[in-house]
PDB file of C-alpha atoms in Angstrom:
ATOM      1  CA  MET A  14       0.000   0.000   0.000  1.00  0.00           C
ATOM      2  CA  ARG A  15       1.348   3.426  -0.967  1.00  0.00           C
ATOM      3  CA  ALA A  16       2.082   5.897   1.812  1.00  0.00           C
ATOM      4  CA  LEU A  17       0.522   9.286   2.487  1.00  0.00           C
ATOM      5  CA  ALA A  18       2.946  11.434   4.474  1.00  0.00           C
ATOM      6  CA  VAL A  19       1.596  14.357   6.464  1.00  0.00           C
ATOM      7  CA  ARG A  20       3.693  17.464   6.872  1.00  0.00           C
ATOM      8  CA  TRP A  21       2.627  20.229   9.255  1.00  0.00           C
ATOM      9  CA  LEU A  22       3.787  23.748   8.486  1.00  0.00           C
ATOM     10  CA  PRO A  23       3.783  26.747  10.812  1.00  0.00           C
ATOM     11  CA  ARG A  24       1.596  29.753  10.037  1.00  0.00           C
ATOM     12  CA  VAL A  25       3.210  30.715   6.757  1.00  0.00           C
ATOM     13  CA  PRO A  26       2.591  33.559   4.268  1.00  0.00           C
ATOM     14  CA  TYR A  27       0.974  32.473   1.030  1.00  0.00           C
ATOM     15  CA  PRO A  28       3.933  32.976  -1.374  1.00  0.00           C
ATOM     16  CA  GLU A  29       6.323  31.037   0.847  1.00  0.00           C
ATOM     17  CA  ALA A  30       3.815  28.211   1.215  1.00  0.00           C
ATOM     18  CA  VAL A  31       3.314  27.983  -2.549  1.00  0.00           C
ATOM     19  CA  ALA A  32       7.072  27.861  -3.131  1.00  0.00           C
ATOM     20  CA  LEU A  33       7.384  24.996  -0.667  1.00  0.00           C
ATOM     21  CA  GLN A  34       4.426  23.214  -2.266  1.00  0.00           C
ATOM     22  CA  ASP A  35       5.983  23.572  -5.727  1.00  0.00           C
ATOM     23  CA  ALA A  36       9.169  21.957  -4.403  1.00  0.00           C
ATOM     24  CA  VAL A  37       7.152  19.036  -3.028  1.00  0.00           C
ATOM     25  CA  VAL A  38       5.336  18.663  -6.363  1.00  0.00           C
ATOM     26  CA  ALA A  39       8.677  18.483  -8.180  1.00  0.00           C
ATOM     27  CA  ALA A  40       9.999  15.948  -5.673  1.00  0.00           C
ATOM     28  CA  ARG A  41       6.849  13.851  -6.023  1.00  0.00           C
ATOM     29  CA  ARG A  42       7.123  13.876  -9.812  1.00  0.00           C
ATOM     30  CA  ALA A  43      10.738  12.709  -9.501  1.00  0.00           C
ATOM     31  CA  GLY A  44       9.720   9.957  -7.088  1.00  0.00           C
ATOM     32  CA  ASP A  45      11.826  11.392  -4.275  1.00  0.00           C
ATOM     33  CA  VAL A  46       8.919  11.700  -1.817  1.00  0.00           C
ATOM     34  CA  PRO A  47       5.657   9.791  -1.338  1.00  0.00           C
ATOM     35  CA  ASP A  48       2.207  11.299  -1.693  1.00  0.00           C
ATOM     36  CA  THR A  49       2.204  14.156   0.811  1.00  0.00           C
ATOM     37  CA  LEU A  50      -0.486  16.164   2.584  1.00  0.00           C
ATOM     38  CA  LEU A  51       0.644  19.653   3.585  1.00  0.00           C
ATOM     39  CA  LEU A  52      -1.407  21.064   6.461  1.00  0.00           C
ATOM     40  CA  LEU A  53      -0.989  24.730   7.257  1.00  0.00           C
ATOM     41  CA  GLU A  54      -2.476  28.057   8.250  1.00  0.00           C
ATOM     42  CA  HIS A  55      -2.022  31.430   6.565  1.00  0.00           C
ATOM     43  CA  PRO A  56      -1.874  34.978   7.892  1.00  0.00           C
ATOM     44  CA  PRO A  57      -4.845  36.939   6.455  1.00  0.00           C
ATOM     45  CA  VAL A  58      -4.763  36.755   2.662  1.00  0.00           C
ATOM     46  CA  VAL A  59      -7.153  36.894  -0.277  1.00  0.00           C
ATOM     47  CA  THR A  60      -6.223  34.686  -3.220  1.00  0.00           C
ATOM     48  CA  LEU A  61      -7.450  34.880  -6.793  1.00  0.00           C
ATOM     49  CA  GLY A  62      -7.856  31.567  -8.589  1.00  0.00           C
ATOM     50  CA  ARG A  63      -7.506  31.088 -12.329  1.00  0.00           C
ATOM     51  CA  GLY A  64     -11.240  31.681 -12.757  1.00  0.00           C
ATOM     52  CA  ALA A  65     -11.430  34.770 -10.554  1.00  0.00           C
ATOM     53  CA  HIS A  66     -13.779  37.621 -11.520  1.00  0.00           C
ATOM     54  CA  PRO A  67     -12.686  41.142 -10.500  1.00  0.00           C
ATOM     55  CA  GLU A  68     -16.171  42.058  -9.272  1.00  0.00           C
ATOM     56  CA  ASN A  69     -15.939  39.387  -6.571  1.00  0.00           C
ATOM     57  CA  LEU A  70     -13.134  41.308  -4.871  1.00  0.00           C
ATOM     58  CA  LEU A  71     -15.000  43.953  -2.876  1.00  0.00           C
ATOM     59  CA  LEU A  72     -11.957  45.902  -1.639  1.00  0.00           C
ATOM     60  CA  SER A  73      -8.903  47.248  -3.421  1.00  0.00           C
ATOM     61  CA  ALA A  74      -5.435  45.906  -2.699  1.00  0.00           C
ATOM     62  CA  LYS A  75      -4.744  49.142  -0.808  1.00  0.00           C
ATOM     63  CA  ALA A  76      -7.881  48.754   1.329  1.00  0.00           C
ATOM     64  CA  LEU A  77      -7.014  45.128   2.042  1.00  0.00           C
ATOM     65  CA  ALA A  78      -3.482  46.082   3.042  1.00  0.00           C
ATOM     66  CA  ALA A  79      -4.904  48.662   5.460  1.00  0.00           C
ATOM     67  CA  ARG A  80      -6.739  45.788   7.132  1.00  0.00           C
ATOM     68  CA  GLY A  81      -3.573  43.707   7.232  1.00  0.00           C
ATOM     69  CA  VAL A  82      -4.758  41.395   4.462  1.00  0.00           C
ATOM     70  CA  ALA A  83      -2.417  40.402   1.620  1.00  0.00           C
ATOM     71  CA  LEU A  84      -3.600  39.819  -1.957  1.00  0.00           C
ATOM     72  CA  HIS A  85      -2.090  37.205  -4.288  1.00  0.00           C
ATOM     73  CA  GLU A  86      -2.930  35.458  -7.528  1.00  0.00           C
ATOM     74  CA  SER A  87      -2.996  31.669  -7.315  1.00  0.00           C
ATOM     75  CA  GLY A  88      -2.438  28.813  -9.724  1.00  0.00           C
ATOM     76  CA  ARG A  89      -5.412  26.880  -8.364  1.00  0.00           C
ATOM     77  CA  GLY A  90      -8.786  26.623 -10.006  1.00  0.00           C
ATOM     78  CA  GLY A  91     -11.798  28.549  -8.787  1.00  0.00           C
ATOM     79  CA  ASP A  92     -12.595  32.162  -8.012  1.00  0.00           C
ATOM     80  CA  VAL A  93     -11.661  34.348  -5.047  1.00  0.00           C
ATOM     81  CA  THR A  94     -11.304  33.156  -1.465  1.00  0.00           C
ATOM     82  CA  TYR A  95      -9.984  34.236   1.910  1.00  0.00           C
ATOM     83  CA  HIS A  96      -7.520  32.476   4.206  1.00  0.00           C
ATOM     84  CA  GLY A  97      -6.650  33.428   7.752  1.00  0.00           C
ATOM     85  CA  PRO A  98      -5.942  32.261  11.294  1.00  0.00           C
ATOM     86  CA  GLY A  99      -8.323  29.580  12.516  1.00  0.00           C
ATOM     87  CA  GLN A 100      -8.693  28.065   9.058  1.00  0.00           C
ATOM     88  CA  LEU A 101      -7.119  24.705   8.202  1.00  0.00           C
ATOM     89  CA  VAL A 102      -5.588  24.667   4.741  1.00  0.00           C
ATOM     90  CA  GLY A 103      -4.762  21.309   3.214  1.00  0.00           C
ATOM     91  CA  TRP A 104      -2.731  20.804   0.054  1.00  0.00           C
ATOM     92  CA  PRO A 105      -2.536  17.133  -0.995  1.00  0.00           C
ATOM     93  CA  VAL A 106       0.355  16.484  -3.381  1.00  0.00           C
ATOM     94  CA  VAL A 107      -0.737  13.144  -4.784  1.00  0.00           C
ATOM     95  CA  ALA A 108       0.329  11.251  -7.898  1.00  0.00           C
ATOM     96  CA  LEU A 109      -2.985  10.011  -9.251  1.00  0.00           C
ATOM     97  CA  GLN A 110      -2.741   6.691 -11.049  1.00  0.00           C
ATOM     98  CA  GLY A 111      -5.016   4.567 -13.196  1.00  0.00           C
ATOM     99  CA  GLY A 112      -8.678   5.018 -12.317  1.00  0.00           C
ATOM    100  CA  GLU A 113      -7.802   7.863  -9.946  1.00  0.00           C
ATOM    101  CA  ARG A 114      -7.106  10.131 -12.934  1.00  0.00           C
ATOM    102  CA  ASP A 115     -10.425  11.930 -13.004  1.00  0.00           C
ATOM    103  CA  ALA A 116     -10.498  15.625 -12.110  1.00  0.00           C
ATOM    104  CA  HIS A 117     -14.155  15.669 -11.091  1.00  0.00           C
ATOM    105  CA  ALA A 118     -13.729  12.525  -9.004  1.00  0.00           C
ATOM    106  CA  TRP A 119     -10.798  14.211  -7.208  1.00  0.00           C
ATOM    107  CA  LEU A 120     -13.031  17.145  -6.235  1.00  0.00           C
ATOM    108  CA  ARG A 121     -15.751  14.811  -4.988  1.00  0.00           C
ATOM    109  CA  LEU A 122     -13.151  12.821  -3.024  1.00  0.00           C
ATOM    110  CA  LEU A 123     -11.970  15.965  -1.219  1.00  0.00           C
ATOM    111  CA  GLU A 124     -15.574  16.890  -0.464  1.00  0.00           C
ATOM    112  CA  GLU A 125     -16.147  13.443   1.020  1.00  0.00           C
ATOM    113  CA  VAL A 126     -13.086  13.784   3.258  1.00  0.00           C
ATOM    114  CA  LEU A 127     -14.299  17.169   4.509  1.00  0.00           C
ATOM    115  CA  ILE A 128     -17.833  15.905   5.108  1.00  0.00           C
ATOM    116  CA  ARG A 129     -16.514  12.963   7.151  1.00  0.00           C
ATOM    117  CA  THR A 130     -14.249  15.266   9.139  1.00  0.00           C
ATOM    118  CA  ALA A 131     -17.061  17.681   9.967  1.00  0.00           C
ATOM    119  CA  ALA A 132     -19.234  14.746  11.063  1.00  0.00           C
ATOM    120  CA  ASP A 133     -16.580  13.682  13.556  1.00  0.00           C
ATOM    121  CA  PHE A 134     -17.073  17.069  15.230  1.00  0.00           C
ATOM    122  CA  GLY A 135     -20.845  16.820  15.254  1.00  0.00           C
ATOM    123  CA  VAL A 136     -21.435  19.024  12.207  1.00  0.00           C
ATOM    124  CA  ARG A 137     -23.483  17.847   9.231  1.00  0.00           C
ATOM    125  CA  GLY A 138     -21.782  18.861   6.004  1.00  0.00           C
ATOM    126  CA  PHE A 139     -23.231  18.308   2.558  1.00  0.00           C
ATOM    127  CA  ARG A 140     -22.738  19.047  -1.130  1.00  0.00           C
ATOM    128  CA  GLU A 141     -24.710  21.588  -3.131  1.00  0.00           C
ATOM    129  CA  PRO A 142     -25.655  20.376  -6.633  1.00  0.00           C
ATOM    130  CA  GLY A 143     -23.593  22.063  -9.307  1.00  0.00           C
ATOM    131  CA  LEU A 144     -21.176  23.676  -6.842  1.00  0.00           C
ATOM    132  CA  THR A 145     -17.818  22.663  -5.387  1.00  0.00           C
ATOM    133  CA  GLY A 146     -17.145  22.671  -1.652  1.00  0.00           C
ATOM    134  CA  VAL A 147     -18.953  21.662   1.521  1.00  0.00           C
ATOM    135  CA  TRP A 148     -21.961  23.383   3.049  1.00  0.00           C
ATOM    136  CA  THR A 149     -23.827  23.268   6.352  1.00  0.00           C
ATOM    137  CA  ASP A 150     -27.223  24.582   7.396  1.00  0.00           C
ATOM    138  CA  ARG A 151     -25.422  27.785   8.466  1.00  0.00           C
ATOM    139  CA  GLY A 152     -23.366  28.309   5.324  1.00  0.00           C
ATOM    140  CA  LYS A 153     -20.333  27.122   3.416  1.00  0.00           C
ATOM    141  CA  ILE A 154     -17.771  25.548   5.705  1.00  0.00           C
ATOM    142  CA  ALA A 155     -15.073  24.496   3.237  1.00  0.00           C
ATOM    143  CA  ALA A 156     -13.796  25.737  -0.118  1.00  0.00           C
ATOM    144  CA  ILE A 157     -11.921  23.660  -2.674  1.00  0.00           C
ATOM    145  CA  GLY A 158      -9.577  24.819  -5.427  1.00  0.00           C
ATOM    146  CA  VAL A 159      -7.102  22.435  -7.003  1.00  0.00           C
ATOM    147  CA  ARG A 160      -4.474  22.158  -9.679  1.00  0.00           C
ATOM    148  CA  LEU A 161      -3.578  19.065 -11.677  1.00  0.00           C
ATOM    149  CA  ALA A 162      -0.073  19.321 -13.093  1.00  0.00           C
ATOM    150  CA  HIS A 163       1.663  17.303 -15.803  1.00  0.00           C
ATOM    151  CA  GLY A 164       1.737  13.661 -14.771  1.00  0.00           C
ATOM    152  CA  TRP A 165      -1.483  13.991 -12.779  1.00  0.00           C
ATOM    153  CA  ILE A 166       0.217  15.424  -9.710  1.00  0.00           C
ATOM    154  CA  THR A 167      -2.318  17.269  -7.578  1.00  0.00           C
ATOM    155  CA  SER A 168      -1.644  20.472  -5.677  1.00  0.00           C
ATOM    156  CA  HIS A 169      -3.519  23.166  -3.749  1.00  0.00           C
ATOM    157  CA  GLY A 170      -6.677  21.642  -2.267  1.00  0.00           C
ATOM    158  CA  PHE A 171      -9.076  22.850   0.413  1.00  0.00           C
ATOM    159  CA  ALA A 172      -9.646  25.322   3.234  1.00  0.00           C
ATOM    160  CA  LEU A 173     -11.793  24.280   6.195  1.00  0.00           C
ATOM    161  CA  ASN A 174     -13.046  26.969   8.562  1.00  0.00           C
ATOM    162  CA  VAL A 175     -12.416  25.677  12.077  1.00  0.00           C
ATOM    163  CA  ALA A 176     -12.575  28.761  14.335  1.00  0.00           C
ATOM    164  CA  ALA A 177     -15.658  30.927  14.669  1.00  0.00           C
ATOM    165  CA  ASP A 178     -14.334  34.185  13.169  1.00  0.00           C
ATOM    166  CA  VAL A 179     -15.189  34.317   9.467  1.00  0.00           C
ATOM    167  CA  SER A 180     -15.296  38.120   9.227  1.00  0.00           C
ATOM    168  CA  GLY A 181     -12.414  38.148   6.734  1.00  0.00           C
ATOM    169  CA  PHE A 182     -14.776  36.851   4.067  1.00  0.00           C
ATOM    170  CA  SER A 183     -16.613  40.199   4.101  1.00  0.00           C
ATOM    171  CA  ALA A 184     -13.966  41.567   1.712  1.00  0.00           C
ATOM    172  CA  ILE A 185     -14.995  39.179  -1.088  1.00  0.00           C
ATOM    173  CA  VAL A 186     -17.841  37.288  -2.687  1.00  0.00           C
ATOM    174  CA  PRO A 187     -16.608  33.879  -1.528  1.00  0.00           C
ATOM    175  CA  CYS A 188     -15.908  31.614  -4.498  1.00  0.00           C
ATOM    176  CA  GLY A 189     -18.024  33.988  -6.592  1.00  0.00           C
ATOM    177  CA  ILE A 190     -21.273  32.740  -5.030  1.00  0.00           C
ATOM    178  CA  ALA A 191     -23.352  35.757  -4.025  1.00  0.00           C
ATOM    179  CA  GLY A 192     -25.921  35.690  -1.251  1.00  0.00           C
ATOM    180  CA  ARG A 193     -24.533  32.659   0.556  1.00  0.00           C
ATOM    181  CA  SER A 194     -23.092  32.821   4.062  1.00  0.00           C
ATOM    182  CA  VAL A 195     -19.817  31.354   5.318  1.00  0.00           C
ATOM    183  CA  ALA A 196     -19.710  29.123   8.406  1.00  0.00           C
ATOM    184  CA  SER A 197     -17.155  27.368  10.614  1.00  0.00           C
ATOM    185  CA  LEU A 198     -17.017  24.216  12.702  1.00  0.00           C
ATOM    186  CA  ALA A 199     -17.118  26.300  15.879  1.00  0.00           C
ATOM    187  CA  GLY A 200     -19.984  28.420  14.570  1.00  0.00           C
ATOM    188  CA  CYS A 201     -21.954  25.266  13.791  1.00  0.00           C
ATOM    189  CA  GLY A 202     -21.701  24.052  17.378  1.00  0.00           C
ATOM    190  CA  ALA A 203     -18.599  21.881  17.280  1.00  0.00           C
ATOM    191  CA  GLY A 204     -16.749  21.638  20.562  1.00  0.00           C
ATOM    192  CA  PRO A 205     -13.366  23.302  21.038  1.00  0.00           C
ATOM    193  CA  ALA A 206     -10.807  21.866  18.645  1.00  0.00           C
ATOM    194  CA  THR A 207      -7.337  22.890  17.539  1.00  0.00           C
ATOM    195  CA  LEU A 208      -6.234  22.889  13.928  1.00  0.00           C
ATOM    196  CA  GLN A 209      -3.921  19.991  14.783  1.00  0.00           C
ATOM    197  CA  GLU A 210      -6.811  17.913  16.141  1.00  0.00           C
ATOM    198  CA  VAL A 211      -8.950  18.594  13.087  1.00  0.00           C
ATOM    199  CA  GLY A 212      -6.027  18.061  10.726  1.00  0.00           C
ATOM    200  CA  SER A 213      -5.089  14.715  12.241  1.00  0.00           C
ATOM    201  CA  ILE A 214      -8.624  13.404  11.801  1.00  0.00           C
ATOM    202  CA  LEU A 215      -8.845  14.793   8.282  1.00  0.00           C
ATOM    203  CA  ALA A 216      -5.547  13.171   7.318  1.00  0.00           C
ATOM    204  CA  SER A 217      -6.851   9.800   8.497  1.00  0.00           C
ATOM    205  CA  HIS A 218      -9.974  10.189   6.361  1.00  0.00           C
ATOM    206  CA  LEU A 219      -7.941  11.222   3.309  1.00  0.00           C
ATOM    207  CA  ALA A 220      -5.659   8.214   3.665  1.00  0.00           C
ATOM    208  CA  GLN A 221      -8.653   5.909   4.030  1.00  0.00           C
ATOM    209  CA  VAL A 222     -10.522   7.306   1.028  1.00  0.00           C
ATOM    210  CA  LEU A 223      -7.366   7.219  -1.116  1.00  0.00           C
ATOM    211  CA  GLY A 224      -6.378   3.758   0.055  1.00  0.00           C
ATOM    212  CA  ARG A 225      -3.038   4.967   1.395  1.00  0.00           C
ATOM    213  CA  ARG A 226      -1.047   4.105   4.504  1.00  0.00           C
ATOM    214  CA  LEU A 227      -0.813   7.164   6.743  1.00  0.00           C
ATOM    215  CA  ARG A 228       2.588   8.177   8.044  1.00  0.00           C
ATOM    216  CA  VAL A 229       3.008   9.862  11.410  1.00  0.00           C
ATOM    217  CA  ALA A 230       2.608  13.605  10.991  1.00  0.00           C
ATOM    218  CA  GLU A 231       5.661  15.799  11.220  1.00  0.00           C
ATOM    219  CA  ALA A 232       5.516  18.572  13.777  1.00  0.00           C
ATOM    220  CA  ALA A 233       5.586  22.159  12.569  1.00  0.00           C
TER     221      ALA A 233
END
């Protein structure tokens, strides 16, 4: 059974995290590392995916900077999203093989992992037909934006709101979906949980769904 290594990063600015991810992608393509899940947290940042629409960014770069929020373009799919403290970001760098090589199936797999993780904290997550991500009765709890590189190596991934503060999303139309609220595990009634606790459970679900053997997580 192939391994899935888990690597914890400290709170790391978006550009530095992407550079590290790109290095892991290159190492995975060369066969120097196994499939790897990067788990991390960003300082406040708004990222623009390849399908971003300017009208979904409600503040200028200058106004964002005044709030202490960075702005960066991203190589992932999707529209505009926000990352910040209290949000678990997961970037699986996985070499998809055989029947795994299906972009839509990869998105649904990540949704399933997030739904199972939320359930472990007493929160019912579900899909919305025609949309990507995971919702709850109180709003969207997780966003997904991925990239599939040459050789079917995945990168980027998902952002799961763990802590209650989702005010950073007020600067954007999250994922370009107007009129829909954003929620968190804590805001949906989950008990106190650290990002490490949530990430450890999520990693176990990802390994199970992928059929991988989970390696002990590395400390940040």
